[in-house]
Coordinates of C-alpha atoms in Angstrom, one line a residue:
Chain D
X161 CA -40.7 80.9 7.4
X162 CA -42.8 77.9 9.1
X163 CA -41.6 74.5 8.9
X164 CA -42.2 70.9 10.4
X165 CA -39.7 68.9 10.3
X166 CA -39.8 65.2 11.2
X167 CA -37.6 61.8 12.5
X168 CA -36.7 59.7 11.6
X169 CA -37.4 59.2 7.7
X170 CA -37.9 55.5 7.7
X171 CA -38.6 53.3 10.4
X172 CA -38.7 49.4 10.8
X173 CA -40.2 47.7 14.1
X174 CA -40.9 43.7 15.2
X175 CA -44.6 43.6 15.0
X176 CA -45.9 43.5 18.9
X177 CA -43.3 46.6 19.5
X178 CA -43.7 49.9 19.7
X179 CA -43.1 52.8 16.8
X180 CA -42.2 56.5 17.3
X181 CA -42.1 59.1 15.4
X182 CA -41.3 62.7 16.3
X183 CA -41.9 66.2 15.0
X184 CA -40.7 70.1 15.7
X185 CA -42.5 72.9 14.7
X186 CA -41.3 76.7 14.2
X187 CA -44.7 78.7 14.2
X188 CA -45.4 79.4 18.0
X189 CA -48.9 80.3 16.9
X190 CA -49.5 76.9 15.9
X191 CA -52.6 75.6 17.7
X192 CA -53.7 72.2 15.7
X193 CA -51.5 69.3 15.2
X194 CA -52.6 66.0 13.3
X195 CA -51.5 63.1 12.2
X196 CA -52.5 62.0 8.7
X197 CA -51.6 57.7 7.6
X198 CA -51.3 57.5 3.6
X199 CA -51.1 53.5 3.2
X200 CA -49.5 52.1 -0.5
X201 CA -51.5 53.5 -3.8
X202 CA -54.3 55.2 -0.9
X203 CA -54.8 58.8 0.2
X204 CA -53.9 60.4 3.2
X205 CA -56.1 60.0 5.9
X206 CA -56.3 62.1 9.7
X207 CA -55.7 59.2 11.9
X208 CA -55.7 61.2 15.3
X209 CA -55.0 65.3 16.1
X210 CA -54.7 67.4 18.9
X211 CA -54.5 70.7 19.9
X212 CA -52.6 73.3 22.0
X213 CA -54.8 73.2 25.1
X214 CA -53.7 69.5 25.9
X215 CA -50.7 67.8 26.4
X216 CA -51.5 64.4 25.8
X217 CA -54.3 62.0 23.3
X218 CA -55.3 58.7 23.0
X219 CA -57.3 56.6 20.9
X220 CA -56.5 52.6 21.2
X221 CA -53.1 51.7 20.1
X222 CA -52.2 55.2 19.0
X223 CA -51.4 58.4 21.1
X224 CA -50.2 62.2 20.5
X225 CA -48.3 63.8 22.8
X226 CA -47.3 67.8 23.1
X227 CA -44.4 69.9 24.3
X228 CA -45.6 73.3 23.2
X229 CA -42.4 75.2 25.1
X230 CA -40.3 72.7 23.2
X231 CA -42.4 73.2 20.1
X232 CA -42.6 69.2 19.4
X233 CA -45.0 66.7 19.1
X234 CA -44.9 62.7 19.0
X235 CA -46.8 60.2 17.3
X236 CA -46.8 56.8 19.7
X237 CA -48.4 53.6 18.2
X238 CA -48.1 50.1 20.7
X239 CA -48.5 46.9 20.3
X240 CA -47.7 47.5 16.4
X241 CA -49.5 45.1 13.6
X242 CA -48.4 44.8 9.9
X243 CA -51.7 47.2 8.5
X244 CA -49.5 50.0 10.8
X245 CA -47.2 49.5 8.0
X246 CA -47.7 52.9 6.0
X247 CA -46.3 56.7 5.6
X248 CA -47.2 58.6 8.8
X249 CA -47.0 62.8 8.2
X250 CA -47.4 64.8 11.1
X251 CA -48.4 68.8 10.0
X252 CA -49.1 71.9 12.5
X253 CA -51.7 74.9 11.7
X254 CA -53.0 77.7 13.0
X255 CA -55.4 80.0 12.2
X256 CA -53.8 83.1 10.3
X257 CA -55.5 84.2 7.5
X258 CA -58.8 83.6 6.0
X259 CA -58.0 79.7 5.9
X260 CA -56.7 77.3 8.0
X261 CA -53.3 76.4 6.1
X262 CA -51.4 72.8 7.3
X263 CA -47.5 72.6 6.9
X264 CA -46.6 69.4 6.6
X265 CA -44.0 66.9 7.9
X266 CA -41.5 65.1 5.4
X267 CA -43.4 61.5 6.0
X268 CA -41.7 58.7 7.8
X269 CA -41.8 55.2 6.2
X270 CA -43.1 52.8 9.0
X271 CA -42.3 49.1 7.8
X272 CA -43.9 46.5 10.4
X273 CA -41.3 42.9 10.7
X274 CA -43.1 40.2 11.2
Chain X
X105 CA -69.0 60.7 4.0
X106 CA -67.0 63.4 2.6
X107 CA -66.0 62.7 -0.7
X108 CA -63.2 64.4 -2.7
X109 CA -63.0 63.4 -6.2
X110 CA -59.8 64.3 -8.9
X111 CA -60.6 64.7 -12.3
X112 CA -57.8 61.6 -13.4
X113 CA -55.5 58.7 -11.8
X114 CA -52.6 59.2 -13.8
X115 CA -52.0 61.9 -17.2
X116 CA -48.6 61.7 -19.4
X117 CA -48.3 64.5 -21.0
X118 CA -45.3 66.4 -23.0
X119 CA -43.0 69.3 -22.1
X120 CA -44.7 72.2 -22.6
X121 CA -48.2 71.2 -22.7
X122 CA -50.8 72.8 -20.9
X123 CA -52.5 70.7 -18.2
X124 CA -55.8 71.3 -16.2
X125 CA -56.5 69.1 -12.7
X126 CA -59.8 69.1 -11.3
X127 CA -61.1 68.6 -8.1
X128 CA -64.6 68.5 -7.0
X129 CA -66.0 67.8 -3.0
X130 CA -69.1 67.1 -1.9
X131 CA -69.2 68.2 1.7
X132 CA -70.1 72.2 0.8
X133 CA -66.6 73.2 2.1
X134 CA -65.1 76.7 2.3
X135 CA -61.5 75.6 2.1
X136 CA -60.0 73.5 -0.8
X137 CA -56.0 72.8 -1.0
X138 CA -53.3 71.7 -4.1
X139 CA -50.8 70.0 -2.8
X140 CA -47.4 68.1 -4.6
X141 CA -46.0 64.8 -3.0
X142 CA -43.0 64.2 -3.9
X143 CA -40.2 60.9 -2.0
X144 CA -38.9 62.8 1.0
X145 CA -40.3 66.2 0.8
X146 CA -43.9 65.1 2.0
X147 CA -47.0 67.7 1.0
X148 CA -45.8 70.6 -0.6
X149 CA -49.0 73.4 -0.5
X150 CA -49.1 74.9 -3.9
X151 CA -52.2 76.8 -3.6
X152 CA -55.4 77.0 -1.4
X153 CA -58.4 78.8 -1.7
X154 CA -60.7 79.8 1.4
X155 CA -63.8 81.4 -0.9
X156 CA -65.3 80.9 -4.5
X157 CA -63.3 83.2 -6.4
X158 CA -60.3 83.5 -3.5
X159 CA -56.6 81.9 -3.6
X160 CA -53.8 82.6 -1.8
X161 CA -50.1 81.2 -2.4
X162 CA -48.7 78.3 -0.8
X163 CA -45.0 77.5 -1.0
X164 CA -44.3 76.5 -4.1
X165 CA -46.9 78.4 -6.5
X166 CA -44.1 79.0 -9.5
X167 CA -45.4 77.6 -12.2
X168 CA -49.0 77.1 -11.4
X169 CA -52.4 79.0 -11.6
X170 CA -55.6 78.0 -10.0
X171 CA -59.1 78.6 -10.6
X172 CA -62.2 78.6 -8.3
X173 CA -65.5 79.7 -9.6
X174 CA -67.6 77.4 -7.8
X175 CA -67.4 76.4 -4.3
X176 CA -67.6 73.2 -5.3
X177 CA -64.3 72.9 -7.5
X178 CA -61.2 73.8 -7.4
X179 CA -58.7 73.9 -10.3
X180 CA -55.0 73.5 -10.6
X181 CA -53.9 74.8 -14.1
X182 CA -49.7 74.1 -15.1
X183 CA -50.0 76.7 -18.3
X184 CA -46.6 75.0 -20.1
X185 CA -45.7 71.6 -18.7
X186 CA -41.6 71.0 -17.7
X187 CA -40.3 67.4 -16.7
X188 CA -40.3 69.5 -12.8
X189 CA -43.7 69.1 -12.3
X190 CA -43.4 65.4 -12.6
X191 CA -45.3 64.7 -9.7
X192 CA -48.3 63.3 -7.5
X193 CA -51.3 65.9 -7.3
X194 CA -53.2 65.8 -4.1
X195 CA -56.4 67.7 -3.5
X196 CA -58.2 68.4 -0.3
X197 CA -60.8 70.1 1.2
X198 CA -62.0 70.9 4.7
X199 CA -64.9 73.3 6.6
X200 CA -63.8 76.7 7.9
X201 CA -66.0 77.5 10.7
X202 CA -63.3 78.3 13.5
X203 CA -60.9 75.7 12.6
X204 CA -58.6 74.4 11.3
X205 CA -60.1 71.2 11.0
X206 CA -59.1 67.7 9.4
X207 CA -58.6 67.8 5.7
X208 CA -60.2 65.3 3.6
X209 CA -58.0 64.6 0.4
X210 CA -59.0 63.4 -3.4
X211 CA -57.2 60.0 -4.7
X212 CA -54.8 62.1 -6.3
X213 CA -53.5 62.5 -10.1
X214 CA -49.9 61.1 -11.1
X215 CA -48.7 63.5 -13.9
X216 CA -45.8 62.2 -16.1
X217 CA -44.4 65.3 -17.9
X218 CA -41.8 63.6 -20.9

């Protein structure tokens, strides 16, 4: 079945350094790749997304890259700050049936060391 | 501003009890989803609905059922709870017009079954 794998499961970086989280997906029909951030005790919220017609998207300190041939995509956070500490989920989706079903990765717990 | 609300933040139930979890969204979204979130497993889709009275099974529907009698409300029903249903339950909604699109999550219900 459809699957999204996410690595690493935990990541600790020094404040100011960069963090990279990687995901692979199995469904070649996937065309939408969102990233969600979940702070402790809060709901997941979309931070950036990319569609299959582009290879890279950037929003201030965060960027996402997509390689459709290899079926993998990555989240890059530069100049990390304490407020970046959270669990990050990648996801993949395609418009299959009547609803756009999203498959989530297992999450990466990012910790920023002061 | 999209608002997704869930009927309870915390619930404690005994094995075999029936549980209703309710989700309400105020943005006239067609799609609604129920997930459970467990450490290391990410967000797993239980059921989703793309229209009133329509539903589709997600990846882990066993032991659950759903009801969508009105567009804004999507209920998750646990007919006879078991301890392995102890989890965080998250509801989400999204528009469907030429999707897929961002999903908006509720605050979650932490269910403990003893």
